[in-house]
Tab-separated table of C-alpha atoms and ligand atoms in Angstrom:
chain	number	residue	atom	x	y	z
M	1099	MET	CA	36.015	113.200	133.861
M	1100	ARG	CA	38.591	115.963	134.179
M	1101	ARG	CA	38.338	118.230	137.091
M	1102	PRO	CA	38.319	121.813	136.427
M	1103	PHE	CA	41.462	124.063	137.856
M	1104	ILE	CA	41.355	127.411	138.210
M	1105	ALA	CA	44.626	128.545	139.007
M	1106	GLY	CA	45.675	132.508	139.920
M	1107	ASN	CA	48.875	134.037	138.864
M	1108	TRP	CA	49.976	137.271	140.678
M	1109	LYS	CA	53.033	137.918	138.655
M	1110	MET	CA	55.213	140.834	140.421
M	1111	ASN	CA	52.305	141.881	142.930
M	1112	LYS	CA	51.968	141.694	146.544
M	1113	THR	CA	53.990	141.945	149.552
M	1114	VAL	CA	54.171	139.232	152.297
M	1115	ASP	CA	51.356	141.258	154.222
M	1116	GLU	CA	49.517	141.668	151.396
M	1117	ALA	CA	49.385	138.104	150.353
M	1118	VAL	CA	48.699	137.010	153.459
M	1119	GLU	CA	45.521	139.245	153.835
M	1120	MET	CA	44.253	138.276	150.296
M	1121	VAL	CA	44.647	134.390	151.040
M	1122	THR	CA	42.852	134.723	154.464
M	1123	GLU	CA	40.246	136.473	153.009
M	1124	LEU	CA	40.000	134.039	149.995
M	1125	LYS	CA	39.857	131.000	152.293
M	1126	GLU	CA	36.814	131.891	153.502
M	1127	LEU	CA	35.139	132.741	150.506
M	1128	VAL	CA	35.784	129.369	148.661
M	1129	ALA	CA	35.707	127.136	151.673
M	1130	GLY	CA	32.715	125.066	150.692
M	1131	VAL	CA	34.067	124.566	146.904
M	1132	GLU	CA	34.818	120.998	146.481
M	1133	ASP	CA	34.528	120.023	142.629
M	1134	VAL	CA	37.435	122.619	141.719
M	1135	ASP	CA	41.092	122.412	142.077
M	1136	ILE	CA	41.890	125.707	142.941
M	1137	ALA	CA	45.658	127.005	143.378
M	1138	ILE	CA	47.409	130.701	143.759
M	1139	CYS	CA	50.799	130.778	141.986
M	1140	ALA	CA	52.387	133.620	143.895
M	1141	PRO	CA	56.274	135.492	144.121
M	1142	ALA	CA	58.643	133.353	145.931
M	1143	VAL	CA	59.124	135.608	149.133
M	1144	ASP	CA	55.134	135.401	149.752
M	1145	LEU	CA	54.995	131.569	149.565
M	1146	TYR	CA	56.177	130.836	153.383
M	1147	ALA	CA	53.997	132.752	154.823
M	1148	MET	CA	50.962	131.937	152.481
M	1149	ASN	CA	51.521	128.355	152.982
M	1150	LYS	CA	50.701	128.935	156.714
M	1151	VAL	CA	47.301	130.280	156.018
M	1152	VAL	CA	46.070	127.829	153.546
M	1153	ALA	CA	47.669	124.661	154.502
M	1154	ASP	CA	44.723	122.022	154.996
M	1155	THR	CA	42.347	123.924	153.013
M	1156	ASN	CA	41.179	123.767	149.550
M	1157	ILE	CA	43.946	126.294	148.029
M	1158	ALA	CA	46.990	124.940	146.515
M	1159	LEU	CA	50.420	126.884	145.801
M	1160	GLY	CA	52.107	127.176	142.960
M	1161	ALA	CA	55.598	129.014	142.065
M	1162	GLU	CA	55.606	131.175	139.115
M	1163	ASN	CA	59.025	129.984	137.999
M	1164	MET	CA	61.676	127.568	138.599
M	1165	TYR	CA	65.319	126.858	137.525
M	1166	TRP	CA	66.228	123.314	136.354
M	1167	LYS	CA	69.060	122.742	138.401
M	1168	GLU	CA	69.014	121.170	141.743
M	1169	SER	CA	71.280	123.604	143.606
M	1170	GLY	CA	74.590	125.488	142.812
M	1171	ALA	CA	75.825	128.716	141.581
M	1172	TYR	CA	72.981	130.092	139.601
M	1173	THR	CA	72.382	133.467	141.451
M	1174	GLY	CA	68.672	134.738	141.707
M	1175	GLU	CA	67.316	131.298	140.933
M	1176	LEU	CA	65.027	128.856	142.750
M	1177	SER	CA	65.501	125.169	142.755
M	1178	PRO	CA	62.345	122.503	142.753
M	1179	ALA	CA	63.430	121.564	146.439
M	1180	MET	CA	62.995	125.352	147.618
M	1181	ILE	CA	59.606	125.946	146.508
M	1182	LYS	CA	58.587	122.474	147.239
M	1183	SER	CA	59.497	123.211	151.168
M	1184	VAL	CA	57.258	126.429	151.068
M	1185	GLY	CA	54.293	124.237	150.109
M	1186	CYS	CA	54.337	124.437	146.287
M	1187	GLU	CA	52.635	121.708	144.607
M	1188	TYR	CA	52.661	123.589	141.260
M	1189	VAL	CA	54.851	125.644	139.056
M	1190	ILE	CA	54.340	127.736	136.011
M	1191	ILE	CA	56.568	126.990	133.152
M	1192	GLY	CA	56.957	129.319	130.322
M	1193	HIS	CA	54.456	132.289	130.839
M	1194	SER	CA	54.644	134.265	128.020
M	1195	GLU	CA	56.220	136.911	130.367
M	1196	ARG	CA	59.124	134.470	130.993
M	1197	ARG	CA	59.473	133.796	127.079
M	1198	GLU	CA	59.234	137.570	126.117
M	1199	ILE	CA	60.966	139.572	128.530
M	1200	PHE	CA	63.497	136.906	129.901
M	1201	GLY	CA	64.375	135.261	127.083
M	1202	GLU	CA	63.378	131.609	127.928
M	1203	ASP	CA	63.014	129.520	124.806
M	1204	ASP	CA	61.632	126.256	124.545
M	1205	GLN	CA	64.639	124.072	124.921
M	1206	LEU	CA	64.972	125.558	128.661
M	1207	LEU	CA	61.850	124.884	129.028
M	1208	ASN	CA	62.021	121.575	128.463
M	1209	LEU	CA	64.653	121.236	130.648
M	1210	LYS	CA	62.581	123.187	133.390
M	1211	LEU	CA	59.293	120.435	132.708
M	1212	LYS	CA	61.618	117.299	132.842
M	1213	THR	CA	63.185	118.442	136.648
M	1214	ALA	CA	59.521	119.365	137.611
M	1215	PHE	CA	58.187	115.968	136.835
M	1216	ALA	CA	61.577	114.252	138.442
M	1217	GLU	CA	60.921	116.408	141.809
M	1218	ASP	CA	57.161	115.715	141.656
M	1219	LEU	CA	55.641	118.967	140.944
M	1220	ASN	CA	52.710	119.511	138.537
M	1221	PRO	CA	54.395	122.197	135.792
M	1222	ILE	CA	51.568	124.425	134.258
M	1223	LEU	CA	53.141	125.044	130.576
M	1224	CYS	CA	52.060	128.075	129.161
M	1225	ILE	CA	51.928	127.994	125.472
M	1226	GLY	CA	50.192	130.698	122.851
M	1227	GLU	CA	50.810	133.077	120.192
M	1228	LYS	CA	51.050	136.664	119.246
M	1229	LEU	CA	48.651	139.220	117.596
M	1230	ALA	CA	50.722	138.914	114.625
M	1231	GLU	CA	50.810	135.291	114.480
M	1232	ARG	CA	46.927	135.227	115.106
M	1233	GLU	CA	46.222	137.398	112.507
M	1234	SER	CA	48.737	135.872	109.625
M	1235	GLY	CA	46.899	132.499	110.779
M	1236	ALA	CA	50.144	130.871	112.345
M	1237	HIS	CA	48.570	130.226	115.593
M	1238	PHE	CA	48.267	126.533	115.079
M	1239	ASP	CA	51.712	125.984	113.771
M	1240	LYS	CA	52.928	128.438	116.715
M	1241	VAL	CA	51.397	126.316	119.624
M	1242	GLU	CA	52.396	122.962	117.849
M	1243	PHE	CA	55.893	124.118	117.578
M	1244	GLN	CA	55.680	125.059	121.488
M	1245	LEU	CA	54.229	121.379	122.350
M	1246	GLU	CA	56.586	119.342	120.294
M	1247	ALA	CA	59.662	121.345	121.531
M	1248	GLY	CA	58.383	121.744	125.047
M	1249	LEU	CA	57.627	117.920	125.552
M	1250	SER	CA	60.454	116.603	123.661
M	1251	GLY	CA	61.734	113.204	125.450
M	1252	ILE	CA	58.459	113.363	128.084
M	1253	GLU	CA	56.709	110.209	128.650
M	1254	ALA	CA	52.841	110.037	128.598
M	1255	ALA	CA	52.462	109.146	132.382
M	1256	ASP	CA	54.061	112.806	133.147
M	1257	VAL	CA	51.814	114.469	130.512
M	1258	LYS	CA	48.654	113.193	131.902
M	1259	ASN	CA	49.091	114.625	135.125
M	1260	MET	CA	50.667	117.904	133.964
M	1261	VAL	CA	48.563	120.925	132.804
M	1262	LEU	CA	48.715	123.091	129.640
M	1263	ALA	CA	47.737	126.599	129.651
M	1264	TYR	CA	46.711	128.113	125.924
M	1265	GLU	CA	47.322	132.035	126.695
M	1266	PRO	CA	47.250	134.289	123.617
M	1267	LEU	CA	49.603	137.132	124.286
M	1268	TRP	CA	47.349	139.472	122.536
M	1269	ALA	CA	44.875	138.690	125.178
M	1270	ILE	CA	46.941	138.919	128.579
M	1271	GLY	CA	46.346	141.706	130.697
M	1272	THR	CA	44.904	143.811	127.625
M	1273	GLY	CA	41.105	143.187	128.534
M	1274	GLU	CA	40.990	141.774	125.216
M	1275	THR	CA	39.841	137.779	125.705
M	1276	ALA	CA	39.670	135.192	122.627
M	1277	THR	CA	35.971	134.461	122.183
M	1278	PRO	CA	35.241	130.941	123.767
M	1279	GLU	CA	34.845	129.452	120.129
M	1280	GLN	CA	38.134	130.734	119.262
M	1281	ALA	CA	39.312	129.483	122.659
M	1282	GLU	CA	37.886	126.189	122.145
M	1283	GLU	CA	39.056	125.666	118.558
M	1284	ILE	CA	42.555	125.836	119.516
M	1285	ILE	CA	42.174	124.026	122.790
M	1286	SER	CA	40.733	121.212	121.227
M	1287	PHE	CA	43.642	121.357	118.272
M	1288	ILE	CA	46.088	121.283	121.119
M	1289	ARG	CA	44.427	118.225	122.696
M	1290	GLU	CA	44.424	116.539	119.187
M	1291	LYS	CA	48.069	117.347	119.094
M	1292	VAL	CA	48.519	115.636	122.557
M	1293	ALA	CA	46.837	112.692	121.054
M	1294	LYS	CA	49.212	112.098	117.977
M	1295	MET	CA	52.174	112.558	119.741
M	1296	TYR	CA	51.016	110.451	122.751
M	1297	ASP	CA	47.732	108.547	122.524
M	1298	GLN	CA	44.054	109.125	123.014
M	1299	LYS	CA	44.232	108.557	126.662
M	1300	THR	CA	47.046	111.099	127.268
M	1301	ALA	CA	44.861	113.434	125.242
M	1302	GLU	CA	41.736	112.847	127.333
M	1303	ALA	CA	43.629	113.525	130.406
M	1304	VAL	CA	45.856	116.551	130.473
M	1305	ARG	CA	44.162	119.325	131.920
M	1306	ILE	CA	44.172	122.195	129.426
M	1307	GLN	CA	43.458	125.931	130.788
M	1308	TYR	CA	42.402	129.024	129.223
M	1309	GLY	CA	43.994	132.267	129.746
M	1310	GLY	CA	43.866	135.781	129.062
M	1311	SER	CA	41.739	138.453	130.748
M	1312	VAL	CA	39.572	135.813	132.137
M	1313	LYS	CA	37.022	137.874	134.689
M	1314	PRO	CA	33.938	136.763	136.514
M	1315	HIS	CA	31.750	138.025	134.072
M	1316	ASN	CA	33.224	135.797	130.968
M	1317	VAL	CA	34.204	132.708	132.794
M	1318	THR	CA	31.120	130.822	132.764
M	1319	GLU	CA	31.177	130.664	128.793
M	1320	ILE	CA	34.576	129.822	128.845
M	1321	MET	CA	34.427	126.969	130.944
M	1322	ALA	CA	31.196	126.009	129.064
M	1323	GLN	CA	33.623	124.836	126.072
M	1324	PRO	CA	33.877	120.939	126.016
M	1325	ASN	CA	37.746	121.085	125.622
M	1326	ILE	CA	38.479	123.903	128.299
M	1327	ASP	CA	38.991	122.524	131.995
M	1328	GLY	CA	40.372	125.522	133.576
M	1329	ALA	CA	41.792	129.173	133.567
M	1330	LEU	CA	45.054	130.738	134.169
M	1331	VAL	CA	43.710	134.113	135.938
M	1332	GLY	CA	46.405	136.970	136.203
M	1333	GLY	CA	44.537	140.165	136.902
M	1334	ALA	CA	41.417	139.093	138.314
M	1335	SER	CA	43.236	136.696	140.818
M	1336	LEU	CA	44.542	139.537	142.791
M	1337	GLU	CA	41.410	139.907	144.545
M	1338	ALA	CA	40.005	137.446	146.451
M	1339	GLU	CA	36.426	138.453	145.694
M	1340	SER	CA	36.848	138.256	142.024
M	1341	PHE	CA	38.815	135.141	142.016
M	1342	SER	CA	36.456	133.601	144.297
M	1343	GLN	CA	33.758	134.485	141.749
M	1344	ILE	CA	35.775	132.761	138.920
M	1345	VAL	CA	36.444	129.616	141.015
M	1346	LYS	CA	32.357	129.422	141.374
M	1347	PHE	CA	32.060	130.004	137.759
M	1348	ASP	CA	28.756	128.276	137.259
C	158	PEP	C1	48.326	135.215	132.889
C	158	PEP	O1	49.074	136.478	133.241
C	158	PEP	O2	48.634	134.500	132.948
C	158	PEP	C2	46.908	136.044	132.459
C	158	PEP	C3	46.050	135.515	131.608
C	158	PEP	O3	46.607	137.411	132.793
C	158	PEP	P1	45.456	138.298	132.675
C	158	PEP	O4	44.514	137.422	133.155
C	158	PEP	O5	45.457	139.351	133.642
C	158	PEP	O6	45.067	138.610	131.245
């Protein structure tokens, strides 16, 4: 059985004080939750202080990005060791904003994934199509391509432990959600694709989240789909109350 996994992605929001205030509130609200994995992926400058609040709780931390080299002349970048040193277990790789605004391509993301595995971090690899691709019916081809390129050369043992997040770009921050049926259709396609690339066991083990305007009022229906194992939550993860309601989805 795959354990549900609800992760927040704060993007470029919250100063250190605001971050500490939020997780202080959140840890009380989700204190009794034992059957769901919970993580907050936060801006790098917030993580050290957040870790002081959530260490030894059921809230894990993640980074929103990292570079694939260990150290060196890469001004502005963060290494895997740096994000681990502030308590991160997870790292988001290839969020659509990184792909679209910062020009990250599948080859670079593949290198980041390999580094994350080598450094014992759990990557959350984001994949998903643009509106035009959905409208022209190219969404299956798009996620297939992203999986093949992103996972190239990666072992089944690593894929089993990673997280995939299907996030259609047209649903991110727009208030427009894929219907639970649309999300289930493509997420089951992604699972089948993992089975073809690897094997059935790997496909059954890998957790696949849906992301795109997940809110307290729609999470239950989304989580009721058999292939959807969790959610990657942007806007609704910024407030402790709404994020805790999503964590307690049923
Ligand atoms: C995201 O940024 O990954 C996301 C899904 O955002 P939102 O929930 O705000 O659509």
